Tab-separated table of C-alpha atoms in Angstrom:
chain	number	residue	atom	x	y	z
V	217	MET	CA	-76.112	105.433	-26.252
V	218	ASP	CA	-74.270	108.596	-25.298
V	219	LYS	CA	-74.138	109.342	-21.597
V	220	ILE	CA	-76.066	112.453	-20.557
V	221	THR	CA	-74.283	114.767	-18.154
V	222	VAL	CA	-76.704	115.825	-15.437
V	223	LYS	CA	-76.278	119.371	-14.160
V	224	SER	CA	-76.988	120.156	-10.536
V	225	LYS	CA	-77.872	123.771	-11.369
V	226	ILE	CA	-79.105	125.528	-14.497
V	227	ARG	CA	-77.204	128.766	-15.053
V	228	CYS	CA	-79.527	131.612	-16.047
V	229	MET	CA	-79.082	135.083	-17.507
V	230	ILE	CA	-81.792	137.755	-17.554
V	231	VAL	CA	-81.647	140.305	-20.379
V	232	GLU	CA	-84.412	142.817	-19.791
V	233	ASP	CA	-84.660	146.638	-19.814
V	234	GLU	CA	-87.721	146.892	-17.561
V	235	PRO	CA	-86.864	146.852	-13.825
V	236	LEU	CA	-90.265	145.410	-12.865
V	237	SER	CA	-89.881	142.549	-15.333
V	238	ILE	CA	-86.400	141.819	-13.987
V	239	GLU	CA	-87.818	141.738	-10.468
V	240	ILE	CA	-90.565	139.286	-11.446
V	241	ILE	CA	-88.218	136.894	-13.257
V	242	GLU	CA	-85.734	137.015	-10.386
V	243	LYS	CA	-88.571	136.231	-7.979
V	244	TYR	CA	-89.721	133.255	-10.052
V	245	ILE	CA	-86.189	131.914	-10.445
V	246	GLY	CA	-85.664	132.243	-6.696
V	247	LYS	CA	-88.570	129.869	-6.077
V	248	ILE	CA	-86.951	127.037	-8.020
V	249	PRO	CA	-83.922	125.468	-6.291
V	250	GLY	CA	-82.562	124.147	-9.598
V	251	LEU	CA	-81.962	127.584	-11.147
V	252	ASP	CA	-79.053	129.935	-10.521
V	253	ILE	CA	-78.815	133.533	-11.807
V	254	ILE	CA	-75.362	134.124	-13.327
V	255	ALA	CA	-75.967	137.651	-14.637
V	256	THR	CA	-78.615	140.295	-15.252
V	257	CYS	CA	-78.309	142.875	-18.051
V	258	ASP	CA	-80.516	145.726	-19.194
V	259	ASN	CA	-79.230	145.698	-22.789
V	260	ALA	CA	-78.182	143.177	-25.431
V	261	LEU	CA	-74.637	144.481	-25.995
V	262	ASP	CA	-73.599	143.879	-22.377
V	263	ALA	CA	-75.285	140.479	-22.481
V	264	ILE	CA	-73.331	139.410	-25.565
V	265	LYS	CA	-70.096	140.381	-23.841
V	266	ILE	CA	-70.959	138.371	-20.714
V	267	LEU	CA	-71.880	135.328	-22.800
V	268	LYS	CA	-68.337	135.340	-24.162
V	269	GLU	CA	-66.937	135.291	-20.636
V	270	LYS	CA	-69.317	133.013	-18.717
V	271	GLU	CA	-71.076	129.710	-19.249
V	272	VAL	CA	-74.827	130.235	-19.419
V	273	ASP	CA	-77.432	127.508	-19.955
V	274	VAL	CA	-80.520	129.640	-20.592
V	275	VAL	CA	-81.238	133.311	-21.313
V	276	PHE	CA	-84.550	134.944	-20.435
V	277	LEU	CA	-84.457	137.481	-23.248
V	278	ASP	CA	-86.734	140.470	-23.780
V	279	ILE	CA	-87.424	141.214	-27.445
V	280	ASN	CA	-88.258	144.916	-27.453
V	281	MET	CA	-85.071	146.635	-26.221
V	282	PRO	CA	-83.331	149.830	-27.393
V	283	SER	CA	-80.336	149.760	-29.773
V	284	VAL	CA	-80.225	145.977	-30.241
V	285	SER	CA	-83.423	143.943	-29.931
V	286	GLY	CA	-83.625	140.495	-28.412
V	287	LEU	CA	-84.225	138.983	-31.839
V	288	GLN	CA	-81.130	140.710	-33.252
V	289	MET	CA	-79.086	139.511	-30.296
V	290	ALA	CA	-80.264	135.919	-30.737
V	291	ARG	CA	-79.426	135.963	-34.445
V	292	SER	CA	-75.912	137.258	-33.709
V	293	LEU	CA	-74.912	134.404	-31.379
V	294	VAL	CA	-72.772	131.674	-32.931
V	295	ASN	CA	-73.268	129.074	-30.181
V	296	PRO	CA	-76.290	130.399	-28.304
V	297	PRO	CA	-77.535	129.019	-25.003
V	298	LEU	CA	-81.184	128.063	-24.736
V	299	ILE	CA	-83.380	131.116	-25.144
V	300	ILE	CA	-86.755	131.872	-23.576
V	301	PHE	CA	-88.135	135.060	-25.082
V	302	THR	CA	-90.132	137.383	-22.825
V	303	THR	CA	-92.236	140.085	-24.426
V	304	ALA	CA	-95.530	141.941	-24.341
V	305	TYR	CA	-95.883	141.523	-28.122
V	306	PRO	CA	-97.283	138.158	-29.284
V	307	GLU	CA	-96.751	139.074	-32.946
V	308	TYR	CA	-93.042	138.276	-32.537
V	309	ALA	CA	-93.737	134.635	-31.628
V	310	VAL	CA	-93.119	133.261	-35.126
V	311	ASP	CA	-89.731	134.992	-35.318
V	312	GLY	CA	-88.871	133.623	-31.899
V	313	PHE	CA	-89.600	130.024	-32.761
V	314	ASP	CA	-87.790	130.380	-36.099
V	315	LEU	CA	-84.717	130.956	-33.932
V	316	ASP	CA	-85.406	127.639	-32.159
V	317	ALA	CA	-86.407	129.367	-28.952
V	318	THR	CA	-87.137	127.016	-26.077
V	319	ASP	CA	-90.276	128.972	-25.221
V	320	TYR	CA	-92.003	132.312	-25.669
V	321	LEU	CA	-93.542	133.999	-22.622
V	322	ILE	CA	-96.120	136.738	-23.126
V	323	LYS	CA	-96.111	139.374	-20.380
V	324	PRO	CA	-97.576	139.320	-17.867
V	325	PHE	CA	-96.964	135.585	-17.350
V	326	SER	CA	-97.793	133.561	-14.254
V	327	PHE	CA	-95.436	131.455	-12.164
V	328	GLU	CA	-97.150	128.320	-13.533
V	329	ARG	CA	-96.477	129.407	-17.124
V	330	PHE	CA	-92.883	130.187	-16.171
V	331	LEU	CA	-92.533	126.667	-14.715
V	332	LYS	CA	-93.711	125.120	-17.978
V	333	ALA	CA	-90.972	127.007	-19.809
V	334	VAL	CA	-88.403	125.825	-17.261
V	335	ASP	CA	-89.602	122.232	-17.705
V	336	LYS	CA	-88.566	122.503	-21.368
V	337	VAL	CA	-85.120	123.699	-20.295
V	338	TYR	CA	-84.702	120.667	-18.028
V	339	TYR	CA	-85.655	118.390	-20.921
V	340	ARG	CA	-83.301	120.018	-23.426
V	341	THR	CA	-80.304	120.155	-21.103
V	342	GLY	CA	-80.649	116.685	-19.582
V	343	SER	CA	-80.583	118.348	-16.175
V	344	LYS	CA	-82.268	117.177	-13.030
V	345	SER	CA	-85.984	117.637	-13.368
V	346	GLU	CA	-87.965	120.134	-11.352
V	347	LYS	CA	-89.472	117.121	-9.605
V	348	GLU	CA	-86.048	115.984	-8.357
V	349	PHE	CA	-85.329	119.444	-6.950
V	350	LEU	CA	-88.660	119.976	-5.215
V	351	GLU	CA	-89.979	116.541	-4.284
V	352	ALA	CA	-88.484	116.457	-0.785
V	353	ASP	CA	-90.519	119.234	0.758
V	354	PHE	CA	-93.013	121.389	-1.157
V	355	ILE	CA	-94.463	122.674	-4.394
V	356	MET	CA	-95.415	126.224	-5.357
V	357	ILE	CA	-99.069	126.736	-6.311
V	358	ARG	CA	-100.483	129.881	-7.941
V	359	ALA	CA	-104.026	130.576	-6.748
V	360	ASP	CA	-106.056	133.742	-6.109
V	361	LYS	CA	-103.203	135.848	-7.568
V	362	LYS	CA	-100.899	134.550	-4.815
V	363	ASP	CA	-98.048	132.025	-4.808
V	364	TYR	CA	-98.599	129.412	-2.099
V	365	LYS	CA	-95.841	127.220	-0.715
V	366	VAL	CA	-97.665	123.924	-0.139
V	367	ASP	CA	-95.954	121.261	1.953
V	368	LEU	CA	-96.338	117.875	0.303
V	369	SER	CA	-97.100	116.326	3.678
V	370	ASN	CA	-100.277	118.467	3.907
V	371	ILE	CA	-101.792	117.482	0.552
V	372	LEU	CA	-104.723	115.057	0.726
V	373	PHE	CA	-105.697	114.831	-2.937
V	374	ILE	CA	-105.763	116.739	-6.221
V	375	GLN	CA	-108.823	116.896	-8.469
V	376	SER	CA	-109.005	117.933	-12.123
V	377	LYS	CA	-111.768	120.399	-12.969
V	378	GLY	CA	-111.545	121.173	-16.687
V	379	ASP	CA	-108.496	123.408	-17.225
V	380	TYR	CA	-108.060	123.817	-13.458
V	381	LEU	CA	-106.981	121.726	-10.490
V	382	LYS	CA	-108.368	121.666	-6.987
V	383	ILE	CA	-105.630	120.918	-4.457
V	384	LYS	CA	-107.111	119.805	-1.142
V	385	THR	CA	-104.852	120.078	1.897
V	386	ARG	CA	-105.480	119.599	5.611
V	387	ASP	CA	-106.173	123.317	5.993
V	388	LEU	CA	-107.552	124.672	2.710
V	389	SER	CA	-108.483	124.100	-0.921
V	390	LEU	CA	-106.626	125.857	-3.746
V	391	ILE	CA	-107.788	126.246	-7.360
V	392	THR	CA	-104.969	126.623	-9.888
V	393	LEU	CA	-104.555	126.581	-13.677
V	394	ASP	CA	-102.696	123.344	-14.466
V	395	THR	CA	-103.150	119.726	-15.561
V	396	LEU	CA	-102.924	116.506	-13.545
V	397	THR	CA	-100.262	115.129	-15.875
V	398	HIS	CA	-98.000	118.164	-15.467
V	399	LEU	CA	-98.423	118.392	-11.706
V	400	LEU	CA	-97.873	114.663	-11.209
V	401	GLN	CA	-94.433	115.059	-12.789
V	402	LYS	CA	-93.453	117.285	-9.856
V	403	LEU	CA	-94.669	114.884	-7.153
V	404	PRO	CA	-92.615	112.026	-5.661
V	405	ASP	CA	-93.772	108.614	-6.865
V	406	ASN	CA	-93.595	107.095	-3.404
V	407	GLN	CA	-96.034	109.653	-1.948
V	408	PHE	CA	-98.661	110.270	-4.624
V	409	VAL	CA	-100.542	108.078	-7.074
V	410	ARG	CA	-103.085	108.681	-9.799
V	411	ILE	CA	-106.268	106.828	-8.857
V	412	HIS	CA	-108.614	108.118	-11.571
V	413	LYS	CA	-108.452	110.237	-14.727
V	414	SER	CA	-109.527	113.161	-12.532
V	415	TYR	CA	-107.772	112.418	-9.213
V	416	ILE	CA	-104.342	112.098	-7.588
V	417	ALA	CA	-104.254	110.864	-3.982
V	418	SER	CA	-101.662	111.017	-1.221
V	419	LEU	CA	-100.873	107.404	-0.363
V	420	ASP	CA	-100.342	107.838	3.370
V	421	LYS	CA	-103.583	109.832	3.785
V	422	ILE	CA	-105.882	107.048	2.511
V	423	ASP	CA	-108.172	105.822	5.302
V	424	TYR	CA	-109.612	102.797	3.524
V	425	ILE	CA	-110.716	101.373	0.158
V	426	GLU	CA	-114.177	99.990	-0.424
V	427	GLY	CA	-115.023	98.688	-3.883
V	428	ASN	CA	-114.176	101.344	-6.432
V	429	TYR	CA	-113.937	104.168	-3.901
V	430	LEU	CA	-111.498	105.281	-1.233
V	431	LEU	CA	-111.913	107.560	1.746
V	432	ILE	CA	-109.346	110.274	2.350
V	433	GLY	CA	-109.721	113.194	4.747
V	434	GLY	CA	-113.475	112.687	4.950
V	435	ASP	CA	-113.907	112.730	1.134
V	436	SER	CA	-114.954	109.716	-0.933
V	437	LEU	CA	-112.979	109.535	-4.211
V	438	PRO	CA	-113.604	107.241	-7.199
V	439	ILE	CA	-110.969	104.724	-8.302
V	440	GLY	CA	-110.643	104.252	-12.054
V	441	GLN	CA	-110.472	100.628	-13.186
V	442	VAL	CA	-107.200	101.142	-15.091
V	443	TYR	CA	-105.553	102.609	-11.963
V	444	LYS	CA	-106.841	100.163	-9.354
V	445	ASP	CA	-104.177	97.445	-9.687
V	446	GLN	CA	-101.334	99.963	-9.425
V	447	LEU	CA	-102.943	101.517	-6.351
V	448	LEU	CA	-103.397	98.167	-4.600
V	449	ASN	CA	-99.828	97.124	-5.414
V	450	LEU	CA	-98.511	100.277	-3.772
V	451	LEU	CA	-100.607	99.811	-0.657
V	452	ILE	CA	-100.161	96.083	-0.091
């Protein structure tokens, strides 16, 4: 098996002619320690020139730009980096994926949706995962149109509620659009465990286990039968 080279940073370029969109993408990138902005351009011609001079792993590329569109730019590249298209026009999605785009973000997109696109970049590049970058201290949670920095040490448990998650901390509860499976990938294995199809618990916050339930922070949570052995092995 070929050895995968693991990058410590993913080198990013933003190609976007709207200042507000540039600001938002820069803000999102700044929240993820594993990403590094190499260059920002407001037109495709300058971006093509920079790509010839610098190594870039992923381009956040707007489609609707003057002179040369993002699609035209992508088609012109001989050895393109990974491309995540950003646009307000969903009708271009088919063209984007025909160019083997890593993802296609429809404006306005949330930080959570941006993270899902970045997850695909980690997978394709063989880079450190987002989990490896963030597991030591915190995760970012989008709730109530705000981005919360949540210390892992404050999380008690996480509950799935349909398409949403309830994240219960010592101080508050946050409701965010995400799945347990995706969020669990960002959490350190030695601190959090899935105890039920609808629950993740913080191991060091568990008060006690009684039958098929556990008490944590004053809340009684169910333990799924398929998860019970793993939970007990971690605690014993």
